[in-house]
Amino acid sequence: MKYSGIGGQAVIEGVMMKNGDEYATAVRKPDGEIEVKKDTYISMGEKVKFFSLPFVRGIFSFVDSMVLGMRSLTFSASFFEDDEDAGEPGKFEQFLDRVFGEKLEKALMAVVMVFSVIMAIAIFMVLPLFLANIFHRFIASQTVMAVIEGIIRIVIFIAYIKIISNMEDIRRTFMYHGAEHKCINCLEHGLDLTVENVRESSKEHKRCGTSFLLIVMVISILFFMVVRVDTVWLRVVSRIVLIPVIAGVSYEFLRLAGRSNSKIMDILSRPGMWMQGLTTTEPDDSMIEVGIASVEAVFDWREFLNKNFPEKQG
């Protein structure tokens, strides 16, 4: 495997791919045509050098992915909005429009992201602590309690994915997630980016965000074994305060794993790859075509193959 530097996300009926400062979102419109939007995004690490330092860049990379994901989702969703029932905007909508004007969309995106982060912290960091605390009266060992809390956190995450995967839109998004991975795997294993080659490639990839979340949950167990405080509320504070630290360590592990071909890293990455079975599904050929269109908008895959796999090129 050769590291390509490209990464992406699945969106509504489409795929976003990023290469350097350029990214492209390809969407299969209701009429069957593929619409591709190409743009640029300067990461926070490029704007502020401190944000690009090891163990610091992880949390800011996560923020970058959320911002870019929201932009791409907004673009993809625009093709599927139902305007038939749209009436006159209500008083609240008119008020927001007067206050924010052209910046309304950005303001709403910011609110959605902040709300999402708060809910994620509450559900996946704080709730497991309170559930694990039920066992505290029976178990004195803080180490065992940290393990129980971590297991509960993983179970909640799996249950959450299982529940939302029953939604038709989410199931299709997971298929596009598979198409995204298969396109990147196809290139990084030296194959021409064709529907046939992509179809035969793996839908699991070591740099996936699903793997990152699992790594966060595992590393959090190790941190909370060491960080010990007396009261429940201090433990809640510690869970929140340590999120940037845990994210930073997890990002460095994922970054190393995504660039390494060593057997040890492959073994350590395996649980994250298994977890991707929950968030990636085999795509159909039409979805693969969307993934290919997104890659080709920002990445010269032929030059990449000629440079990194000359023995395979005719």
C-alpha positions as YAML, in Angstrom:
chain: A
units: angstrom
residues:
- id: 1
  name: MET
  ca: [0.00, 0.00, 0.00]
- id: 2
  name: LYS
  ca: [1.20, 3.51, -0.83]
- id: 3
  name: TYR
  ca: [-0.15, 6.52, 1.05]
- id: 4
  name: SER
  ca: [-2.02, 8.83, -1.33]
- id: 5
  name: GLY
  ca: [-2.86, 11.71, 0.98]
- id: 6
  name: ILE
  ca: [-6.50, 11.79, -0.06]
- id: 7
  name: GLY
  ca: [-9.41, 11.27, 2.31]
- id: 8
  name: GLY
  ca: [-13.12, 11.77, 2.24]
- id: 9
  name: GLN
  ca: [-16.57, 11.49, 3.69]
- id: 10
  name: ALA
  ca: [-19.89, 10.12, 2.56]
- id: 11
  name: VAL
  ca: [-22.74, 12.61, 2.14]
- id: 12
  name: ILE
  ca: [-26.37, 12.40, 1.02]
- id: 13
  name: GLU
  ca: [-26.29, 10.41, -2.23]
- id: 14
  name: GLY
  ca: [-22.67, 11.32, -2.73]
- id: 15
  name: VAL
  ca: [-19.01, 11.38, -1.75]
- id: 16
  name: MET
  ca: [-16.66, 14.17, -0.74]
- id: 17
  name: MET
  ca: [-12.93, 13.73, -1.40]
- id: 18
  name: LYS
  ca: [-10.16, 16.02, -0.15]
- id: 19
  name: ASN
  ca: [-6.60, 16.34, -1.41]
- id: 20
  name: GLY
  ca: [-4.50, 19.03, 0.21]
- id: 21
  name: ASP
  ca: [-6.46, 22.28, 0.23]
- id: 22
  name: GLU
  ca: [-8.82, 21.14, -2.51]
- id: 23
  name: TYR
  ca: [-11.97, 19.15, -2.01]
- id: 24
  name: ALA
  ca: [-14.78, 18.02, -4.28]
- id: 25
  name: THR
  ca: [-18.29, 16.80, -3.52]
- id: 26
  name: ALA
  ca: [-19.93, 14.55, -6.12]
- id: 27
  name: VAL
  ca: [-23.66, 13.91, -5.81]
- id: 28
  name: ARG
  ca: [-26.00, 11.66, -7.77]
- id: 29
  name: LYS
  ca: [-28.95, 13.99, -8.44]
- id: 30
  name: PRO
  ca: [-32.57, 12.79, -8.63]
- id: 31
  name: ASP
  ca: [-32.40, 12.89, -12.45]
- id: 32
  name: GLY
  ca: [-29.47, 10.43, -12.37]
- id: 33
  name: GLU
  ca: [-26.77, 12.91, -13.38]
- id: 34
  name: ILE
  ca: [-23.62, 13.39, -11.26]
- id: 35
  name: GLU
  ca: [-23.04, 16.94, -10.05]
- id: 36
  name: VAL
  ca: [-19.51, 17.79, -8.87]
- id: 37
  name: LYS
  ca: [-18.62, 20.88, -6.85]
- id: 38
  name: LYS
  ca: [-14.95, 21.67, -6.35]
- id: 39
  name: ASP
  ca: [-13.71, 24.15, -3.75]
- id: 40
  name: THR
  ca: [-10.81, 24.89, -1.41]
- id: 41
  name: TYR
  ca: [-10.53, 24.71, 2.36]
- id: 42
  name: ILE
  ca: [-7.59, 25.97, 4.40]
- id: 43
  name: SER
  ca: [-7.22, 23.87, 7.52]
- id: 44
  name: MET
  ca: [-6.80, 25.38, 10.97]
- id: 45
  name: GLY
  ca: [-3.34, 23.82, 11.16]
- id: 46
  name: GLU
  ca: [-2.27, 25.83, 8.10]
- id: 47
  name: LYS
  ca: [-3.70, 29.05, 9.49]
- id: 48
  name: VAL
  ca: [-2.09, 28.69, 12.93]
- id: 49
  name: LYS
  ca: [1.20, 26.78, 13.14]
- id: 50
  name: PHE
  ca: [0.62, 25.75, 16.76]
- id: 51
  name: PHE
  ca: [-2.51, 23.85, 15.69]
- id: 52
  name: SER
  ca: [-0.41, 21.61, 13.43]
- id: 53
  name: LEU
  ca: [1.91, 20.35, 16.19]
- id: 54
  name: PRO
  ca: [1.82, 16.62, 17.06]
- id: 55
  name: PHE
  ca: [-0.75, 15.76, 19.76]
- id: 56
  name: VAL
  ca: [-2.32, 19.20, 19.22]
- id: 57
  name: ARG
  ca: [-3.39, 18.80, 15.60]
- id: 58
  name: GLY
  ca: [-5.80, 15.95, 16.35]
- id: 59
  name: ILE
  ca: [-8.58, 18.02, 17.89]
- id: 60
  name: PHE
  ca: [-8.28, 20.74, 15.24]
- id: 61
  name: SER
  ca: [-8.27, 18.16, 12.47]
- id: 62
  name: PHE
  ca: [-11.54, 16.87, 13.94]
- id: 63
  name: VAL
  ca: [-12.99, 20.41, 13.84]
- id: 64
  name: ASP
  ca: [-11.83, 20.76, 10.22]
- id: 65
  name: SER
  ca: [-13.57, 17.52, 9.28]
- id: 66
  name: MET
  ca: [-16.80, 18.68, 10.92]
- id: 67
  name: VAL
  ca: [-16.77, 22.02, 9.10]
- id: 68
  name: LEU
  ca: [-15.95, 20.41, 5.77]
- id: 69
  name: GLY
  ca: [-18.52, 17.68, 6.37]
- id: 70
  name: MET
  ca: [-21.25, 20.23, 7.08]
- id: 71
  name: ARG
  ca: [-20.40, 22.16, 3.92]
- id: 72
  name: SER
  ca: [-20.52, 19.03, 1.81]
- id: 73
  name: LEU
  ca: [-23.73, 17.79, 3.46]
- id: 74
  name: THR
  ca: [-25.42, 21.13, 2.86]
- id: 75
  name: PHE
  ca: [-24.47, 20.98, -0.82]
- id: 76
  name: SER
  ca: [-25.68, 17.40, -1.25]
- id: 77
  name: ALA
  ca: [-28.93, 18.05, 0.64]
- id: 78
  name: SER
  ca: [-29.77, 20.98, -1.63]
- id: 79
  name: PHE
  ca: [-30.65, 18.56, -4.44]
- id: 80
  name: PHE
  ca: [-33.23, 16.74, -2.34]
- id: 81
  name: GLU
  ca: [-35.13, 19.54, -0.63]
- id: 82
  name: ASP
  ca: [-38.88, 19.37, -1.12]
- id: 83
  name: ASP
  ca: [-40.03, 22.80, -2.27]
- id: 84
  name: GLU
  ca: [-43.61, 21.80, -3.03]
- id: 85
  name: ASP
  ca: [-44.85, 22.38, 0.52]
- id: 86
  name: ALA
  ca: [-42.69, 25.41, 1.14]
- id: 87
  name: GLY
  ca: [-44.84, 28.38, 2.06]
- id: 88
  name: GLU
  ca: [-44.05, 31.86, 3.27]
- id: 89
  name: PRO
  ca: [-41.24, 31.96, 5.86]
- id: 90
  name: GLY
  ca: [-42.47, 32.25, 9.45]
- id: 91
  name: LYS
  ca: [-41.80, 35.17, 11.77]
- id: 92
  name: PHE
  ca: [-38.88, 33.37, 13.41]
- id: 93
  name: GLU
  ca: [-37.28, 32.66, 10.00]
- id: 94
  name: GLN
  ca: [-37.78, 36.28, 8.99]
- id: 95
  name: PHE
  ca: [-36.16, 37.41, 12.26]
- id: 96
  name: LEU
  ca: [-33.14, 35.17, 11.69]
- id: 97
  name: ASP
  ca: [-32.83, 36.45, 8.14]
- id: 98
  name: ARG
  ca: [-32.86, 40.07, 9.33]
- id: 99
  name: VAL
  ca: [-30.28, 39.43, 12.04]
- id: 100
  name: PHE
  ca: [-27.82, 37.25, 10.11]
- id: 101
  name: GLY
  ca: [-28.59, 38.11, 6.47]
- id: 102
  name: GLU
  ca: [-26.30, 36.24, 4.09]
- id: 103
  name: LYS
  ca: [-24.46, 34.70, 7.04]
- id: 104
  name: LEU
  ca: [-27.58, 32.83, 8.20]
- id: 105
  name: GLU
  ca: [-26.47, 29.51, 6.71]
- id: 106
  name: LYS
  ca: [-23.05, 29.72, 8.38]
- id: 107
  name: ALA
  ca: [-24.66, 30.66, 11.69]
- id: 108
  name: LEU
  ca: [-27.03, 27.69, 11.52]
- id: 109
  name: MET
  ca: [-24.13, 25.38, 10.65]
- id: 110
  name: ALA
  ca: [-22.23, 26.65, 13.69]
- id: 111
  name: VAL
  ca: [-25.24, 26.05, 15.96]
- id: 112
  name: VAL
  ca: [-25.71, 22.53, 14.58]
- id: 113
  name: MET
  ca: [-22.03, 21.67, 15.08]
- id: 114
  name: VAL
  ca: [-21.94, 23.00, 18.65]
- id: 115
  name: PHE
  ca: [-25.15, 21.14, 19.51]
- id: 116
  name: SER
  ca: [-23.77, 17.94, 17.93]
- id: 117
  name: VAL
  ca: [-20.56, 18.16, 19.94]
- id: 118
  name: ILE
  ca: [-22.46, 18.76, 23.20]
- id: 119
  name: MET
  ca: [-24.77, 15.80, 22.54]
- id: 120
  name: ALA
  ca: [-21.84, 13.56, 21.59]
- id: 121
  name: ILE
  ca: [-20.03, 14.43, 24.83]
- id: 122
  name: ALA
  ca: [-23.20, 13.85, 26.86]
- id: 123
  name: ILE
  ca: [-24.05, 10.50, 25.25]
- id: 124
  name: PHE
  ca: [-20.63, 8.96, 24.71]
- id: 125
  name: MET
  ca: [-18.55, 10.45, 27.53]
- id: 126
  name: VAL
  ca: [-20.81, 11.47, 30.43]
- id: 127
  name: LEU
  ca: [-23.64, 8.90, 30.18]
- id: 128
  name: PRO
  ca: [-21.27, 5.87, 30.34]
- id: 129
  name: LEU
  ca: [-19.73, 7.34, 33.50]
- id: 130
  name: PHE
  ca: [-23.09, 7.53, 35.27]
- id: 131
  name: LEU
  ca: [-24.11, 4.06, 34.09]
- id: 132
  name: ALA
  ca: [-20.78, 2.61, 35.25]
- id: 133
  name: ASN
  ca: [-21.20, 4.37, 38.60]
- id: 134
  name: ILE
  ca: [-24.07, 1.96, 39.33]
- id: 135
  name: PHE
  ca: [-21.43, -0.75, 39.84]
- id: 136
  name: HIS
  ca: [-19.30, 1.44, 42.10]
- id: 137
  name: ARG
  ca: [-21.03, 0.17, 45.24]
- id: 138
  name: PHE
  ca: [-19.92, -3.39, 44.37]
- id: 139
  name: ILE
  ca: [-16.49, -2.68, 42.84]
- id: 140
  name: ALA
  ca: [-13.78, -0.74, 44.68]
- id: 141
  name: SER
  ca: [-11.08, -0.94, 42.00]
- id: 142
  name: GLN
  ca: [-10.82, 2.25, 39.92]
- id: 143
  name: THR
  ca: [-9.07, 0.28, 37.20]
- id: 144
  name: VAL
  ca: [-11.97, -2.14, 36.86]
- id: 145
  name: MET
  ca: [-14.43, 0.77, 36.91]
- id: 146
  name: ALA
  ca: [-12.54, 2.45, 34.06]
- id: 147
  name: VAL
  ca: [-12.74, -0.76, 32.02]
- id: 148
  name: ILE
  ca: [-16.48, -1.13, 32.72]
- id: 149
  name: GLU
  ca: [-17.06, 2.49, 31.73]
- id: 150
  name: GLY
  ca: [-15.12, 1.95, 28.50]
- id: 151
  name: ILE
  ca: [-17.09, -1.20, 27.65]
- id: 152
  name: ILE
  ca: [-20.37, 0.65, 28.26]
- id: 153
  name: ARG
  ca: [-19.15, 3.47, 26.00]
- id: 154
  name: ILE
  ca: [-18.40, 1.02, 23.18]
- id: 155
  name: VAL
  ca: [-21.76, -0.75, 23.63]
- id: 156
  name: ILE
  ca: [-23.62, 2.58, 23.44]
- id: 157
  name: PHE
  ca: [-21.73, 3.49, 20.28]
- id: 158
  name: ILE
  ca: [-22.52, 0.16, 18.62]
- id: 159
  name: ALA
  ca: [-26.18, 0.39, 19.66]
- id: 160
  name: TYR
  ca: [-26.38, 3.93, 18.27]
- id: 161
  name: ILE
  ca: [-24.95, 2.86, 14.90]
- id: 162
  name: LYS
  ca: [-27.29, -0.14, 14.77]
- id: 163
  name: ILE
  ca: [-30.34, 2.03, 15.46]
- id: 164
  name: ILE
  ca: [-29.60, 4.73, 12.89]
- id: 165
  name: SER
  ca: [-28.62, 2.13, 10.27]
- id: 166
  name: ASN
  ca: [-32.29, 1.11, 10.11]
- id: 167
  name: MET
  ca: [-33.03, 4.45, 8.40]
- id: 168
  name: GLU
  ca: [-33.05, 4.19, 4.60]
- id: 169
  name: ASP
  ca: [-31.04, 7.40, 4.08]
- id: 170
  name: ILE
  ca: [-28.40, 6.26, 6.56]
- id: 171
  name: ARG
  ca: [-28.14, 2.84, 4.91]
- id: 172
  name: ARG
  ca: [-27.49, 4.49, 1.56]
- id: 173
  name: THR
  ca: [-24.96, 6.86, 3.15]
- id: 174
  name: PHE
  ca: [-23.12, 3.84, 4.55]
- id: 175
  name: MET
  ca: [-23.02, 2.44, 0.99]
- id: 176
  name: TYR
  ca: [-21.45, 5.68, -0.26]
- id: 177
  name: HIS
  ca: [-19.05, 5.43, 2.70]
- id: 178
  name: GLY
  ca: [-18.06, 2.03, 1.32]
- id: 179
  name: ALA
  ca: [-17.58, 3.54, -2.16]
- id: 180
  name: GLU
  ca: [-15.31, 6.23, -0.70]
- id: 181
  name: HIS
  ca: [-13.09, 3.65, 1.02]
- id: 182
  name: LYS
  ca: [-12.99, 1.35, -1.99]
- id: 183
  name: CYS
  ca: [-11.85, 4.17, -4.28]
- id: 184
  name: ILE
  ca: [-8.98, 5.11, -1.96]
- id: 185
  name: ASN
  ca: [-7.98, 1.46, -1.42]
- id: 186
  name: CYS
  ca: [-8.04, 0.86, -5.17]
- id: 187
  name: LEU
  ca: [-5.51, 3.63, -5.78]
- id: 188
  name: GLU
  ca: [-3.32, 2.95, -2.78]
- id: 189
  name: HIS
  ca: [-2.92, -0.66, -3.92]
- id: 190
  name: GLY
  ca: [-1.77, 0.35, -7.40]
- id: 191
  name: LEU
  ca: [-4.92, -0.28, -9.47]
- id: 192
  name: ASP
  ca: [-6.46, 1.91, -12.15]
- id: 193
  name: LEU
  ca: [-9.48, 3.81, -10.88]
- id: 194
  name: THR
  ca: [-12.18, 1.94, -12.77]
- id: 195
  name: VAL
  ca: [-15.55, 0.65, -11.60]
- id: 196
  name: GLU
  ca: [-14.34, -2.94, -11.93]
- id: 197
  name: ASN
  ca: [-11.17, -2.40, -9.86]
- id: 198
  name: VAL
  ca: [-12.96, -0.34, -7.22]
- id: 199
  name: ARG
  ca: [-15.65, -3.00, -6.89]
- id: 200
  name: GLU
  ca: [-12.99, -5.61, -6.04]
- id: 201
  name: SER
  ca: [-11.23, -3.37, -3.48]
- id: 202
  name: SER
  ca: [-11.80, -3.46, 0.28]
- id: 203
  name: LYS
  ca: [-14.45, -1.30, 1.90]
- id: 204
  name: GLU
  ca: [-12.37, -1.02, 5.10]
- id: 205
  name: HIS
  ca: [-9.60, 1.54, 5.44]
- id: 206
  name: LYS
  ca: [-7.21, 2.25, 8.32]
- id: 207
  name: ARG
  ca: [-7.67, 6.04, 8.21]
- id: 208
  name: CYS
  ca: [-11.45, 5.90, 8.64]
- id: 209
  name: GLY
  ca: [-13.23, 8.12, 11.16]
- id: 210
  name: THR
  ca: [-14.98, 5.06, 12.59]
- id: 211
  name: SER
  ca: [-11.58, 3.64, 13.53]
- id: 212
  name: PHE
  ca: [-10.69, 7.00, 15.08]
- id: 213
  name: LEU
  ca: [-13.77, 6.87, 17.33]
- id: 214
  name: LEU
  ca: [-12.95, 3.35, 18.48]
- id: 215
  name: ILE
  ca: [-9.34, 4.36, 19.19]
- id: 216
  name: VAL
  ca: [-10.66, 7.31, 21.23]
- id: 217
  name: MET
  ca: [-12.81, 4.96, 23.30]
- id: 218
  name: VAL
  ca: [-9.96, 2.50, 23.90]
- id: 219
  name: ILE
  ca: [-7.40, 5.17, 24.79]
- id: 220
  name: SER
  ca: [-9.91, 6.84, 27.10]
- id: 221
  name: ILE
  ca: [-9.94, 3.62, 29.14]
- id: 222
  name: LEU
  ca: [-6.17, 3.87, 29.60]
- id: 223
  name: PHE
  ca: [-6.37, 7.55, 30.58]
- id: 224
  name: PHE
  ca: [-9.19, 7.05, 33.07]
- id: 225
  name: MET
  ca: [-7.31, 4.19, 34.71]
- id: 226
  name: VAL
  ca: [-4.65, 6.71, 35.66]
- id: 227
  name: VAL
  ca: [-6.72, 9.84, 36.28]
- id: 228
  name: ARG
  ca: [-8.51, 9.25, 39.57]
- id: 229
  name: VAL
  ca: [-10.71, 11.75, 41.39]
- id: 230
  name: ASP
  ca: [-13.00, 11.33, 44.40]
- id: 231
  name: THR
  ca: [-16.44, 12.58, 43.36]
- id: 232
  name: VAL
  ca: [-18.69, 11.81, 40.41]
- id: 233
  name: TRP
  ca: [-18.83, 15.44, 39.32]
- id: 234
  name: LEU
  ca: [-15.05, 15.75, 39.30]
- id: 235
  name: ARG
  ca: [-14.97, 12.62, 37.15]
- id: 236
  name: VAL
  ca: [-17.45, 14.27, 34.77]
- id: 237
  name: VAL
  ca: [-15.17, 17.31, 34.55]
- id: 238
  name: SER
  ca: [-12.14, 15.10, 33.94]
- id: 239
  name: ARG
  ca: [-13.93, 13.32, 31.07]
- id: 240
  name: ILE
  ca: [-14.69, 16.63, 29.38]
- id: 241
  name: VAL
  ca: [-11.32, 18.29, 30.05]
- id: 242
  name: LEU
  ca: [-9.34, 15.31, 28.78]
- id: 243
  name: ILE
  ca: [-11.22, 15.03, 25.46]
- id: 244
  name: PRO
  ca: [-8.66, 17.17, 23.52]
- id: 245
  name: VAL
  ca: [-5.78, 15.15, 25.00]
- id: 246
  name: ILE
  ca: [-7.39, 11.80, 24.17]
- id: 247
  name: ALA
  ca: [-8.31, 13.02, 20.68]
- id: 248
  name: GLY
  ca: [-4.76, 14.20, 20.12]
- id: 249
  name: VAL
  ca: [-3.20, 10.87, 21.09]
- id: 250
  name: SER
  ca: [-5.82, 8.93, 19.09]
- id: 251
  name: TYR
  ca: [-5.20, 11.04, 15.99]
- id: 252
  name: GLU
  ca: [-1.45, 10.38, 16.12]
- id: 253
  name: PHE
  ca: [-2.09, 6.64, 16.34]
- id: 254
  name: LEU
  ca: [-4.53, 6.73, 13.42]
- id: 255
  name: ARG
  ca: [-2.16, 8.88, 11.37]
- id: 256
  name: LEU
  ca: [0.71, 6.46, 11.96]
- id: 257
  name: ALA
  ca: [-1.47, 3.44, 11.18]
- id: 258
  name: GLY
  ca: [-2.73, 4.98, 7.95]
- id: 259
  name: ARG
  ca: [0.81, 5.49, 6.66]
- id: 260
  name: SER
  ca: [2.34, 2.23, 7.88]
- id: 261
  name: ASN
  ca: [2.47, -1.21, 6.30]
- id: 262
  name: SER
  ca: [3.95, -2.92, 9.36]
- id: 263
  name: LYS
  ca: [2.37, -6.11, 10.68]
- id: 264
  name: ILE
  ca: [2.16, -4.65, 14.18]
- id: 265
  name: MET
  ca: [0.16, -1.63, 13.02]
- id: 266
  name: ASP
  ca: [-2.06, -3.89, 10.91]
- id: 267
  name: ILE
  ca: [-2.85, -5.96, 14.01]
- id: 268
  name: LEU
  ca: [-3.48, -2.89, 16.17]
- id: 269
  name: SER
  ca: [-5.72, -1.41, 13.45]
- id: 270
  name: ARG
  ca: [-7.79, -4.57, 13.07]
- id: 271
  name: PRO
  ca: [-10.45, -3.76, 15.75]
- id: 272
  name: GLY
  ca: [-11.11, -0.42, 14.04]
- id: 273
  name: MET
  ca: [-11.45, -2.19, 10.70]
- id: 274
  name: TRP
  ca: [-13.94, -4.60, 12.25]
- id: 275
  name: MET
  ca: [-15.92, -1.67, 13.61]
- id: 276
  name: GLN
  ca: [-16.16, -0.26, 10.08]
- id: 277
  name: GLY
  ca: [-18.40, -3.21, 9.29]
- id: 278
  name: LEU
  ca: [-21.10, -1.19, 11.07]
- id: 279
  name: THR
  ca: [-20.65, 2.03, 9.05]
- id: 280
  name: THR
  ca: [-19.67, 0.79, 5.58]
- id: 281
  name: THR
  ca: [-21.76, -1.30, 3.19]
- id: 282
  name: GLU
  ca: [-20.97, -2.63, -0.26]
- id: 283
  name: PRO
  ca: [-21.97, 0.05, -2.81]
- id: 284
  name: ASP
  ca: [-23.52, -0.53, -6.22]
- id: 285
  name: ASP
  ca: [-21.76, 0.52, -9.42]
- id: 286
  name: SER
  ca: [-23.64, 3.83, -9.65]
- id: 287
  name: MET
  ca: [-22.29, 4.81, -6.22]
- id: 288
  name: ILE
  ca: [-18.78, 3.78, -7.22]
- id: 289
  name: GLU
  ca: [-19.08, 6.09, -10.25]
- id: 290
  name: VAL
  ca: [-19.88, 8.97, -7.89]
- id: 291
  name: GLY
  ca: [-16.82, 8.17, -5.78]
- id: 292
  name: ILE
  ca: [-14.60, 8.06, -8.87]
- id: 293
  name: ALA
  ca: [-15.96, 11.42, -10.06]
- id: 294
  name: SER
  ca: [-15.13, 12.96, -6.69]
- id: 295
  name: VAL
  ca: [-11.57, 11.58, -6.71]
- id: 296
  name: GLU
  ca: [-10.85, 12.68, -10.28]
- id: 297
  name: ALA
  ca: [-11.92, 16.25, -9.50]
- id: 298
  name: VAL
  ca: [-9.07, 16.73, -7.00]
- id: 299
  name: PHE
  ca: [-6.51, 13.98, -7.61]
- id: 300
  name: ASP
  ca: [-4.42, 12.95, -10.62]
- id: 301
  name: TRP
  ca: [-4.54, 9.24, -9.92]
- id: 302
  name: ARG
  ca: [-2.71, 8.30, -13.14]
- id: 303
  name: GLU
  ca: [0.32, 10.38, -12.12]
- id: 304
  name: PHE
  ca: [0.15, 8.83, -8.63]
- id: 305
  name: LEU
  ca: [0.18, 5.31, -10.05]
- id: 306
  name: ASN
  ca: [2.99, 6.06, -12.51]
- id: 307
  name: LYS
  ca: [5.11, 7.46, -9.69]
- id: 308
  name: ASN
  ca: [4.39, 4.86, -7.00]
- id: 309
  name: PHE
  ca: [3.59, 1.70, -9.00]
- id: 310
  name: PRO
  ca: [5.66, 1.95, -12.20]
- id: 311
  name: GLU
  ca: [5.94, -1.84, -12.42]
- id: 312
  name: LYS
  ca: [2.16, -2.13, -12.82]
- id: 313
  name: GLN
  ca: [1.84, 0.49, -15.53]
- id: 314
  name: GLY
  ca: [1.88, -0.57, -19.15]
...
